[in-house]
JSON list of C-alpha atoms and ligand atoms in Angstrom, two decimals:
[
{"chain": "A", "resi": 1, "resn": "MET", "atom": "CA", "xyz": [0.05, 0.24, -0.47]},
{"chain": "A", "resi": 2, "resn": "ASP", "atom": "CA", "xyz": [1.39, 3.56, -0.79]},
{"chain": "A", "resi": 3, "resn": "GLN", "atom": "CA", "xyz": [2.58, 5.09, 2.13]},
{"chain": "A", "resi": 4, "resn": "ARG", "atom": "CA", "xyz": [0.91, 8.05, 1.07]},
{"chain": "A", "resi": 5, "resn": "GLY", "atom": "CA", "xyz": [-3.32, 7.36, 1.10]},
{"chain": "A", "resi": 6, "resn": "LYS", "atom": "CA", "xyz": [-4.86, 9.37, -1.18]},
{"chain": "A", "resi": 7, "resn": "LEU", "atom": "CA", "xyz": [-8.65, 10.56, -1.05]},
{"chain": "A", "resi": 8, "resn": "ILE", "atom": "CA", "xyz": [-11.66, 9.29, -2.82]},
{"chain": "A", "resi": 9, "resn": "ILE", "atom": "CA", "xyz": [-13.88, 12.28, -2.97]},
{"chain": "A", "resi": 10, "resn": "PHE", "atom": "CA", "xyz": [-18.09, 11.57, -3.43]},
{"chain": "A", "resi": 11, "resn": "SER", "atom": "CA", "xyz": [-19.99, 14.85, -4.01]},
{"chain": "A", "resi": 12, "resn": "ALA", "atom": "CA", "xyz": [-23.54, 15.51, -5.18]},
{"chain": "A", "resi": 13, "resn": "PRO", "atom": "CA", "xyz": [-27.17, 17.46, -4.36]},
{"chain": "A", "resi": 14, "resn": "SER", "atom": "CA", "xyz": [-28.50, 15.50, -2.04]},
{"chain": "A", "resi": 15, "resn": "GLY", "atom": "CA", "xyz": [-30.47, 12.14, -3.03]},
{"chain": "A", "resi": 16, "resn": "ALA", "atom": "CA", "xyz": [-28.46, 11.51, -6.17]},
{"chain": "A", "resi": 17, "resn": "GLY", "atom": "CA", "xyz": [-27.20, 8.03, -4.90]},
{"chain": "A", "resi": 18, "resn": "LYS", "atom": "CA", "xyz": [-23.77, 8.63, -3.80]},
{"chain": "A", "resi": 19, "resn": "THR", "atom": "CA", "xyz": [-24.52, 7.17, -0.42]},
{"chain": "A", "resi": 20, "resn": "THR", "atom": "CA", "xyz": [-25.08, 3.80, -2.13]},
{"chain": "A", "resi": 21, "resn": "ILE", "atom": "CA", "xyz": [-21.94, 4.06, -4.43]},
{"chain": "A", "resi": 22, "resn": "VAL", "atom": "CA", "xyz": [-19.77, 5.31, -1.54]},
{"chain": "A", "resi": 23, "resn": "ARG", "atom": "CA", "xyz": [-21.26, 1.95, 0.02]},
{"chain": "A", "resi": 24, "resn": "HIS", "atom": "CA", "xyz": [-20.82, -0.03, -2.63]},
{"chain": "A", "resi": 25, "resn": "LEU", "atom": "CA", "xyz": [-16.92, 0.86, -3.37]},
{"chain": "A", "resi": 26, "resn": "LEU", "atom": "CA", "xyz": [-16.26, 0.34, 0.62]},
{"chain": "A", "resi": 27, "resn": "GLU", "atom": "CA", "xyz": [-17.57, -3.34, 0.08]},
{"chain": "A", "resi": 28, "resn": "GLN", "atom": "CA", "xyz": [-14.75, -4.08, -2.84]},
{"chain": "A", "resi": 29, "resn": "ASP", "atom": "CA", "xyz": [-11.64, -4.60, -2.09]},
{"chain": "A", "resi": 30, "resn": "LEU", "atom": "CA", "xyz": [-10.03, -1.75, -2.98]},
{"chain": "A", "resi": 31, "resn": "GLY", "atom": "CA", "xyz": [-8.19, -0.41, 0.43]},
{"chain": "A", "resi": 32, "resn": "LEU", "atom": "CA", "xyz": [-10.99, 2.61, 0.85]},
{"chain": "A", "resi": 33, "resn": "GLU", "atom": "CA", "xyz": [-12.05, 3.27, 4.71]},
{"chain": "A", "resi": 34, "resn": "PHE", "atom": "CA", "xyz": [-15.42, 6.39, 5.01]},
{"chain": "A", "resi": 35, "resn": "SER", "atom": "CA", "xyz": [-14.54, 9.39, 6.34]},
{"chain": "A", "resi": 36, "resn": "VAL", "atom": "CA", "xyz": [-16.72, 10.23, 9.46]},
{"chain": "A", "resi": 37, "resn": "SER", "atom": "CA", "xyz": [-17.75, 13.44, 9.07]},
{"chain": "A", "resi": 38, "resn": "ALA", "atom": "CA", "xyz": [-18.68, 15.85, 11.85]},
{"chain": "A", "resi": 39, "resn": "THR", "atom": "CA", "xyz": [-21.85, 17.45, 11.96]},
{"chain": "A", "resi": 40, "resn": "THR", "atom": "CA", "xyz": [-24.39, 19.19, 13.98]},
{"chain": "A", "resi": 41, "resn": "ARG", "atom": "CA", "xyz": [-27.70, 17.60, 12.85]},
{"chain": "A", "resi": 42, "resn": "PRO", "atom": "CA", "xyz": [-29.63, 15.44, 15.31]},
{"chain": "A", "resi": 43, "resn": "PRO", "atom": "CA", "xyz": [-28.47, 11.53, 14.81]},
{"chain": "A", "resi": 44, "resn": "ARG", "atom": "CA", "xyz": [-31.53, 9.86, 12.21]},
{"chain": "A", "resi": 45, "resn": "GLU", "atom": "CA", "xyz": [-32.87, 6.55, 13.24]},
{"chain": "A", "resi": 46, "resn": "HIS", "atom": "CA", "xyz": [-30.37, 3.85, 13.11]},
{"chain": "A", "resi": 47, "resn": "GLU", "atom": "CA", "xyz": [-27.11, 6.24, 12.62]},
{"chain": "A", "resi": 48, "resn": "VAL", "atom": "CA", "xyz": [-24.86, 5.39, 14.99]},
{"chain": "A", "resi": 49, "resn": "HIS", "atom": "CA", "xyz": [-22.34, 8.11, 17.05]},
{"chain": "A", "resi": 50, "resn": "GLY", "atom": "CA", "xyz": [-18.56, 7.54, 15.41]},
{"chain": "A", "resi": 51, "resn": "LYS", "atom": "CA", "xyz": [-20.05, 5.27, 12.45]},
{"chain": "A", "resi": 52, "resn": "ASP", "atom": "CA", "xyz": [-22.24, 7.20, 9.93]},
{"chain": "A", "resi": 53, "resn": "TYR", "atom": "CA", "xyz": [-21.23, 11.24, 11.98]},
{"chain": "A", "resi": 54, "resn": "PHE", "atom": "CA", "xyz": [-19.46, 11.86, 14.93]},
{"chain": "A", "resi": 55, "resn": "PHE", "atom": "CA", "xyz": [-22.70, 13.95, 16.17]},
{"chain": "A", "resi": 56, "resn": "MET", "atom": "CA", "xyz": [-21.97, 17.39, 18.11]},
{"chain": "A", "resi": 57, "resn": "SER", "atom": "CA", "xyz": [-23.15, 20.08, 20.04]},
{"chain": "A", "resi": 58, "resn": "VAL", "atom": "CA", "xyz": [-22.83, 23.42, 18.00]},
{"chain": "A", "resi": 59, "resn": "ASP", "atom": "CA", "xyz": [-20.23, 24.54, 20.50]},
{"chain": "A", "resi": 60, "resn": "ASP", "atom": "CA", "xyz": [-17.95, 21.67, 20.52]},
{"chain": "A", "resi": 61, "resn": "PHE", "atom": "CA", "xyz": [-18.60, 22.41, 16.82]},
{"chain": "A", "resi": 62, "resn": "LYS", "atom": "CA", "xyz": [-17.11, 25.81, 16.74]},
{"chain": "A", "resi": 63, "resn": "GLY", "atom": "CA", "xyz": [-14.71, 24.98, 18.99]},
{"chain": "A", "resi": 64, "resn": "SER", "atom": "CA", "xyz": [-13.04, 22.78, 16.56]},
{"chain": "A", "resi": 65, "resn": "VAL", "atom": "CA", "xyz": [-13.38, 25.25, 14.14]},
{"chain": "A", "resi": 66, "resn": "ALA", "atom": "CA", "xyz": [-11.56, 27.98, 16.16]},
{"chain": "A", "resi": 67, "resn": "ALA", "atom": "CA", "xyz": [-8.98, 25.24, 17.50]},
{"chain": "A", "resi": 68, "resn": "GLY", "atom": "CA", "xyz": [-8.07, 24.27, 13.83]},
{"chain": "A", "resi": 69, "resn": "GLU", "atom": "CA", "xyz": [-9.19, 20.53, 13.77]},
{"chain": "A", "resi": 70, "resn": "PHE", "atom": "CA", "xyz": [-11.05, 20.56, 10.77]},
{"chain": "A", "resi": 71, "resn": "VAL", "atom": "CA", "xyz": [-9.55, 20.17, 7.30]},
{"chain": "A", "resi": 72, "resn": "GLU", "atom": "CA", "xyz": [-12.81, 21.55, 5.75]},
{"chain": "A", "resi": 73, "resn": "TRP", "atom": "CA", "xyz": [-16.22, 22.58, 7.12]},
{"chain": "A", "resi": 74, "resn": "GLU", "atom": "CA", "xyz": [-19.04, 23.99, 5.79]},
{"chain": "A", "resi": 75, "resn": "GLU", "atom": "CA", "xyz": [-22.67, 25.25, 6.78]},
{"chain": "A", "resi": 76, "resn": "VAL", "atom": "CA", "xyz": [-24.73, 22.78, 4.73]},
{"chain": "A", "resi": 77, "resn": "TYR", "atom": "CA", "xyz": [-28.02, 23.89, 5.36]},
{"chain": "A", "resi": 78, "resn": "PRO", "atom": "CA", "xyz": [-28.33, 26.72, 8.15]},
{"chain": "A", "resi": 79, "resn": "GLY", "atom": "CA", "xyz": [-27.37, 26.06, 11.64]},
{"chain": "A", "resi": 80, "resn": "ARG", "atom": "CA", "xyz": [-26.65, 22.51, 10.23]},
{"chain": "A", "resi": 81, "resn": "PHE", "atom": "CA", "xyz": [-22.35, 22.14, 10.13]},
{"chain": "A", "resi": 82, "resn": "TYR", "atom": "CA", "xyz": [-20.85, 19.57, 8.85]},
{"chain": "A", "resi": 83, "resn": "GLY", "atom": "CA", "xyz": [-16.95, 18.63, 8.39]},
{"chain": "A", "resi": 84, "resn": "THR", "atom": "CA", "xyz": [-14.04, 17.05, 8.06]},
{"chain": "A", "resi": 85, "resn": "LEU", "atom": "CA", "xyz": [-11.84, 16.23, 10.65]},
{"chain": "A", "resi": 86, "resn": "ARG", "atom": "CA", "xyz": [-7.98, 16.00, 10.43]},
{"chain": "A", "resi": 87, "resn": "SER", "atom": "CA", "xyz": [-7.72, 13.48, 13.05]},
{"chain": "A", "resi": 88, "resn": "GLU", "atom": "CA", "xyz": [-9.79, 11.11, 10.52]},
{"chain": "A", "resi": 89, "resn": "LEU", "atom": "CA", "xyz": [-7.76, 11.92, 7.27]},
{"chain": "A", "resi": 90, "resn": "GLU", "atom": "CA", "xyz": [-4.70, 10.90, 10.31]},
{"chain": "A", "resi": 91, "resn": "ARG", "atom": "CA", "xyz": [-6.17, 8.05, 11.31]},
{"chain": "A", "resi": 92, "resn": "ILE", "atom": "CA", "xyz": [-7.07, 6.74, 8.55]},
{"chain": "A", "resi": 93, "resn": "TRP", "atom": "CA", "xyz": [-4.00, 6.83, 6.83]},
{"chain": "A", "resi": 94, "resn": "ALA", "atom": "CA", "xyz": [-1.93, 5.55, 9.93]},
{"chain": "A", "resi": 95, "resn": "GLY", "atom": "CA", "xyz": [-3.74, 2.41, 8.95]},
{"chain": "A", "resi": 96, "resn": "GLY", "atom": "CA", "xyz": [-2.95, 2.11, 5.18]},
{"chain": "A", "resi": 97, "resn": "HIS", "atom": "CA", "xyz": [-5.74, 2.47, 3.38]},
{"chain": "A", "resi": 98, "resn": "HIS", "atom": "CA", "xyz": [-6.85, 5.32, 1.28]},
{"chain": "A", "resi": 99, "resn": "ALA", "atom": "CA", "xyz": [-9.41, 7.48, 2.69]},
{"chain": "A", "resi": 100, "resn": "ILE", "atom": "CA", "xyz": [-13.20, 7.91, 0.43]},
{"chain": "A", "resi": 101, "resn": "PHE", "atom": "CA", "xyz": [-16.10, 11.01, 1.25]},
{"chain": "A", "resi": 102, "resn": "ASP", "atom": "CA", "xyz": [-19.38, 11.76, 1.12]},
{"chain": "A", "resi": 103, "resn": "ILE", "atom": "CA", "xyz": [-19.93, 15.40, 1.50]},
{"chain": "A", "resi": 104, "resn": "ASP", "atom": "CA", "xyz": [-21.35, 18.16, -0.21]},
{"chain": "A", "resi": 105, "resn": "VAL", "atom": "CA", "xyz": [-20.41, 20.08, -3.42]},
{"chain": "A", "resi": 106, "resn": "ILE", "atom": "CA", "xyz": [-17.91, 22.03, -1.87]},
{"chain": "A", "resi": 107, "resn": "GLY", "atom": "CA", "xyz": [-16.30, 20.81, 1.00]},
{"chain": "A", "resi": 108, "resn": "GLY", "atom": "CA", "xyz": [-15.41, 18.18, -2.13]},
{"chain": "A", "resi": 109, "resn": "LEU", "atom": "CA", "xyz": [-14.03, 21.04, -4.06]},
{"chain": "A", "resi": 110, "resn": "ASP", "atom": "CA", "xyz": [-11.90, 22.97, -1.10]},
{"chain": "A", "resi": 111, "resn": "LEU", "atom": "CA", "xyz": [-10.86, 19.06, 0.10]},
{"chain": "A", "resi": 112, "resn": "LYS", "atom": "CA", "xyz": [-9.88, 18.91, -4.34]},
{"chain": "A", "resi": 113, "resn": "GLU", "atom": "CA", "xyz": [-8.03, 22.26, -3.60]},
{"chain": "A", "resi": 114, "resn": "VAL", "atom": "CA", "xyz": [-5.83, 21.06, -0.64]},
{"chain": "A", "resi": 115, "resn": "TYR", "atom": "CA", "xyz": [-4.80, 18.03, -1.69]},
{"chain": "A", "resi": 116, "resn": "GLN", "atom": "CA", "xyz": [-4.67, 18.61, -5.83]},
{"chain": "A", "resi": 117, "resn": "THR", "atom": "CA", "xyz": [-3.06, 15.17, -7.85]},
{"chain": "A", "resi": 118, "resn": "ARG", "atom": "CA", "xyz": [-3.71, 12.40, -4.18]},
{"chain": "A", "resi": 119, "resn": "ALA", "atom": "CA", "xyz": [-7.44, 12.76, -4.35]},
{"chain": "A", "resi": 120, "resn": "LEU", "atom": "CA", "xyz": [-10.08, 12.36, -7.21]},
{"chain": "A", "resi": 121, "resn": "ALA", "atom": "CA", "xyz": [-13.08, 14.31, -6.28]},
{"chain": "A", "resi": 122, "resn": "VAL", "atom": "CA", "xyz": [-16.36, 12.72, -8.43]},
{"chain": "A", "resi": 123, "resn": "PHE", "atom": "CA", "xyz": [-19.88, 14.59, -9.06]},
{"chain": "A", "resi": 124, "resn": "VAL", "atom": "CA", "xyz": [-22.76, 12.08, -9.64]},
{"chain": "A", "resi": 125, "resn": "SER", "atom": "CA", "xyz": [-25.26, 13.83, -11.01]},
{"chain": "A", "resi": 126, "resn": "PRO", "atom": "CA", "xyz": [-28.74, 12.57, -10.70]},
{"chain": "A", "resi": 127, "resn": "PRO", "atom": "CA", "xyz": [-30.76, 12.45, -14.20]},
{"chain": "A", "resi": 128, "resn": "SER", "atom": "CA", "xyz": [-32.31, 15.44, -13.40]},
{"chain": "A", "resi": 129, "resn": "VAL", "atom": "CA", "xyz": [-33.76, 17.28, -10.48]},
{"chain": "A", "resi": 130, "resn": "GLU", "atom": "CA", "xyz": [-37.09, 16.19, -10.77]},
{"chain": "A", "resi": 131, "resn": "ALA", "atom": "CA", "xyz": [-36.13, 12.90, -10.78]},
{"chain": "A", "resi": 132, "resn": "LEU", "atom": "CA", "xyz": [-34.14, 13.99, -7.90]},
{"chain": "A", "resi": 133, "resn": "GLU", "atom": "CA", "xyz": [-37.47, 15.01, -5.61]},
{"chain": "A", "resi": 134, "resn": "GLN", "atom": "CA", "xyz": [-38.71, 12.19, -6.56]},
{"chain": "A", "resi": 135, "resn": "ARG", "atom": "CA", "xyz": [-36.18, 10.55, -4.96]},
{"chain": "A", "resi": 136, "resn": "LEU", "atom": "CA", "xyz": [-36.43, 12.67, -1.66]},
{"chain": "A", "resi": 137, "resn": "ARG", "atom": "CA", "xyz": [-39.76, 12.30, -1.17]},
{"chain": "A", "resi": 138, "resn": "SER", "atom": "CA", "xyz": [-39.63, 8.50, -1.43]},
{"chain": "A", "resi": 139, "resn": "ARG", "atom": "CA", "xyz": [-36.97, 7.82, 1.29]},
{"chain": "A", "resi": 140, "resn": "GLY", "atom": "CA", "xyz": [-39.27, 10.17, 3.14]},
{"chain": "A", "resi": 141, "resn": "THR", "atom": "CA", "xyz": [-36.61, 11.18, 5.71]},
{"chain": "A", "resi": 142, "resn": "GLU", "atom": "CA", "xyz": [-37.20, 15.02, 5.80]},
{"chain": "A", "resi": 143, "resn": "ASP", "atom": "CA", "xyz": [-40.09, 16.88, 6.11]},
{"chain": "A", "resi": 144, "resn": "GLU", "atom": "CA", "xyz": [-41.41, 19.37, 3.65]},
{"chain": "A", "resi": 145, "resn": "ASP", "atom": "CA", "xyz": [-39.68, 22.16, 4.22]},
{"chain": "A", "resi": 146, "resn": "THR", "atom": "CA", "xyz": [-36.05, 20.52, 4.67]},
{"chain": "A", "resi": 147, "resn": "LEU", "atom": "CA", "xyz": [-37.29, 18.70, 1.28]},
{"chain": "A", "resi": 148, "resn": "ARG", "atom": "CA", "xyz": [-37.24, 22.37, -0.25]},
{"chain": "A", "resi": 149, "resn": "THR", "atom": "CA", "xyz": [-34.46, 23.63, 1.17]},
{"chain": "A", "resi": 150, "resn": "ARG", "atom": "CA", "xyz": [-32.28, 20.08, -0.44]},
{"chain": "A", "resi": 151, "resn": "ILE", "atom": "CA", "xyz": [-33.98, 20.82, -3.97]},
{"chain": "A", "resi": 152, "resn": "ASP", "atom": "CA", "xyz": [-32.94, 24.30, -4.12]},
{"chain": "A", "resi": 153, "resn": "LYS", "atom": "CA", "xyz": [-29.82, 23.21, -2.83]},
{"chain": "A", "resi": 154, "resn": "ALA", "atom": "CA", "xyz": [-29.40, 21.23, -5.48]},
{"chain": "A", "resi": 155, "resn": "ARG", "atom": "CA", "xyz": [-30.20, 22.90, -8.90]},
{"chain": "A", "resi": 156, "resn": "HIS", "atom": "CA", "xyz": [-28.03, 25.35, -7.03]},
{"chain": "A", "resi": 157, "resn": "GLU", "atom": "CA", "xyz": [-25.45, 22.40, -6.45]},
{"chain": "A", "resi": 158, "resn": "MET", "atom": "CA", "xyz": [-25.71, 21.01, -10.43]},
{"chain": "A", "resi": 159, "resn": "SER", "atom": "CA", "xyz": [-23.89, 24.00, -11.33]},
{"chain": "A", "resi": 160, "resn": "TYR", "atom": "CA", "xyz": [-20.77, 22.95, -10.11]},
{"chain": "A", "resi": 161, "resn": "ALA", "atom": "CA", "xyz": [-20.31, 19.66, -11.74]},
{"chain": "A", "resi": 162, "resn": "ASP", "atom": "CA", "xyz": [-18.07, 20.67, -14.32]},
{"chain": "A", "resi": 163, "resn": "ARG", "atom": "CA", "xyz": [-15.27, 21.66, -11.72]},
{"chain": "A", "resi": 164, "resn": "PHE", "atom": "CA", "xyz": [-15.07, 17.89, -10.58]},
{"chain": "A", "resi": 165, "resn": "ASP", "atom": "CA", "xyz": [-12.86, 15.38, -11.71]},
{"chain": "A", "resi": 166, "resn": "THR", "atom": "CA", "xyz": [-15.39, 13.46, -13.59]},
{"chain": "A", "resi": 167, "resn": "VAL", "atom": "CA", "xyz": [-18.97, 13.15, -13.51]},
{"chain": "A", "resi": 168, "resn": "ILE", "atom": "CA", "xyz": [-20.91, 9.85, -13.12]},
{"chain": "A", "resi": 169, "resn": "THR", "atom": "CA", "xyz": [-24.64, 10.11, -13.91]},
{"chain": "A", "resi": 170, "resn": "ASN", "atom": "CA", "xyz": [-27.24, 7.98, -11.81]},
{"chain": "A", "resi": 171, "resn": "ASP", "atom": "CA", "xyz": [-29.77, 6.98, -14.02]},
{"chain": "A", "resi": 172, "resn": "GLU", "atom": "CA", "xyz": [-29.27, 3.21, -12.61]},
{"chain": "A", "resi": 173, "resn": "LEU", "atom": "CA", "xyz": [-27.77, 2.30, -9.33]},
{"chain": "A", "resi": 174, "resn": "ALA", "atom": "CA", "xyz": [-25.75, -0.57, -10.90]},
{"chain": "A", "resi": 175, "resn": "SER", "atom": "CA", "xyz": [-24.41, 0.49, -13.76]},
{"chain": "A", "resi": 176, "resn": "ALA", "atom": "CA", "xyz": [-23.23, 3.84, -11.73]},
{"chain": "A", "resi": 177, "resn": "CYS", "atom": "CA", "xyz": [-21.45, 1.49, -8.99]},
{"chain": "A", "resi": 178, "resn": "ARG", "atom": "CA", "xyz": [-19.92, -0.83, -12.12]},
{"chain": "A", "resi": 179, "resn": "GLU", "atom": "CA", "xyz": [-18.33, 2.98, -13.47]},
{"chain": "A", "resi": 180, "resn": "ALA", "atom": "CA", "xyz": [-17.46, 4.24, -10.01]},
{"chain": "A", "resi": 181, "resn": "VAL", "atom": "CA", "xyz": [-15.29, 1.13, -9.23]},
{"chain": "A", "resi": 182, "resn": "SER", "atom": "CA", "xyz": [-13.42, 1.18, -12.63]},
{"chain": "A", "resi": 183, "resn": "LEU", "atom": "CA", "xyz": [-12.93, 4.80, -12.23]},
{"chain": "A", "resi": 184, "resn": "VAL", "atom": "CA", "xyz": [-11.60, 4.54, -8.46]},
{"chain": "A", "resi": 185, "resn": "ARG", "atom": "CA", "xyz": [-9.38, 1.36, -9.70]},
{"chain": "A", "resi": 186, "resn": "ARG", "atom": "CA", "xyz": [-7.95, 3.56, -12.52]},
{"chain": "A", "resi": 187, "resn": "PHE", "atom": "CA", "xyz": [-7.24, 6.59, -10.40]},
{"chain": "A", "resi": 188, "resn": "LEU", "atom": "CA", "xyz": [-5.29, 4.26, -7.16]},
{"chain": "A", "resi": 189, "resn": "HIS", "atom": "CA", "xyz": [-3.52, 1.56, -9.65]},
{"chain": "B", "resi": 201, "resn": "5GP", "atom": "P1", "xyz": [-27.09, 13.98, 5.41]},
{"chain": "B", "resi": 201, "resn": "5GP", "atom": "O1", "xyz": [-27.75, 15.53, 6.58]},
{"chain": "B", "resi": 201, "resn": "5GP", "atom": "O2", "xyz": [-27.86, 14.02, 4.60]},
{"chain": "B", "resi": 201, "resn": "5GP", "atom": "O3", "xyz": [-26.62, 12.99, 6.28]},
{"chain": "B", "resi": 201, "resn": "5GP", "atom": "O4", "xyz": [-25.75, 15.03, 4.77]},
{"chain": "B", "resi": 201, "resn": "5GP", "atom": "C1", "xyz": [-25.94, 16.31, 4.46]},
{"chain": "B", "resi": 201, "resn": "5GP", "atom": "C2", "xyz": [-25.17, 16.61, 3.05]},
{"chain": "B", "resi": 201, "resn": "5GP", "atom": "O5", "xyz": [-23.54, 17.45, 4.28]},
{"chain": "B", "resi": 201, "resn": "5GP", "atom": "C3", "xyz": [-24.45, 15.86, 2.05]},
{"chain": "B", "resi": 201, "resn": "5GP", "atom": "O6", "xyz": [-24.27, 16.53, 0.56]},
{"chain": "B", "resi": 201, "resn": "5GP", "atom": "C4", "xyz": [-23.48, 15.05, 3.20]},
{"chain": "B", "resi": 201, "resn": "5GP", "atom": "O7", "xyz": [-22.54, 14.62, 1.99]},
{"chain": "B", "resi": 201, "resn": "5GP", "atom": "C5", "xyz": [-22.82, 16.14, 3.61]},
{"chain": "B", "resi": 201, "resn": "5GP", "atom": "N1", "xyz": [-21.57, 16.14, 4.11]},
{"chain": "B", "resi": 201, "resn": "5GP", "atom": "C6", "xyz": [-21.36, 14.88, 5.17]},
{"chain": "B", "resi": 201, "resn": "5GP", "atom": "N2", "xyz": [-20.16, 15.20, 5.77]},
{"chain": "B", "resi": 201, "resn": "5GP", "atom": "C7", "xyz": [-19.49, 16.55, 5.57]},
{"chain": "B", "resi": 201, "resn": "5GP", "atom": "C8", "xyz": [-18.63, 16.54, 5.32]},
{"chain": "B", "resi": 201, "resn": "5GP", "atom": "O8", "xyz": [-17.46, 16.35, 6.09]},
{"chain": "B", "resi": 201, "resn": "5GP", "atom": "N3", "xyz": [-18.22, 18.91, 4.97]},
{"chain": "B", "resi": 201, "resn": "5GP", "atom": "C9", "xyz": [-19.17, 18.74, 4.06]},
{"chain": "B", "resi": 201, "resn": "5GP", "atom": "N4", "xyz": [-19.25, 19.78, 3.82]},
{"chain": "B", "resi": 201, "resn": "5GP", "atom": "N5", "xyz": [-20.18, 18.21, 3.74]},
{"chain": "B", "resi": 201, "resn": "5GP", "atom": "C10", "xyz": [-20.45, 16.99, 4.65]}
]
């Protein structure tokens, strides 16, 4: 394994299917480990502290920002902070793995800016904003207001796609997963 671990960044509007693709990649024998982000949003049902996220209070989060503990952080939704802890990246690399990220579009571009050729930045695009809305509704994890915020944000985020190293359009999940595996394999070798 390369002494210097790499970063595999998956960004997308919420609901584009990136989480499923990232999970699929983690099941392959690619030497990847999920970078667990910190967030101030409350846990959803079944989410586990330290596995899905490090759930933090806003005060603690701001303390970590002030202490320079984040490689990147964003107020992804009003009052909802998300960030990548430097300690998490270092832990993954020390274990001889590459870090894989499920992260918002701006955060993804920030990481790419910092790590350049050490990072592969992939944008997962939904076939359309309408398709995205349908997916988010059927997931049923958000109330109407949150849903609207996410859809408006998605529309805006789609405009960042061409700043990524590559775009995967998630028309059909199985083929998007296959495409992701071959992309990542090529990057790591
Ligand atoms: P959710 O609340 O649905 O888990 O995540 C909301 C958004 O925040 C998603 O786009 C997710 O990828 C993004 N996100 C998760 N972790 C991070 C992070 O560490 N930094 C940034 N900038 N965004 C993140």
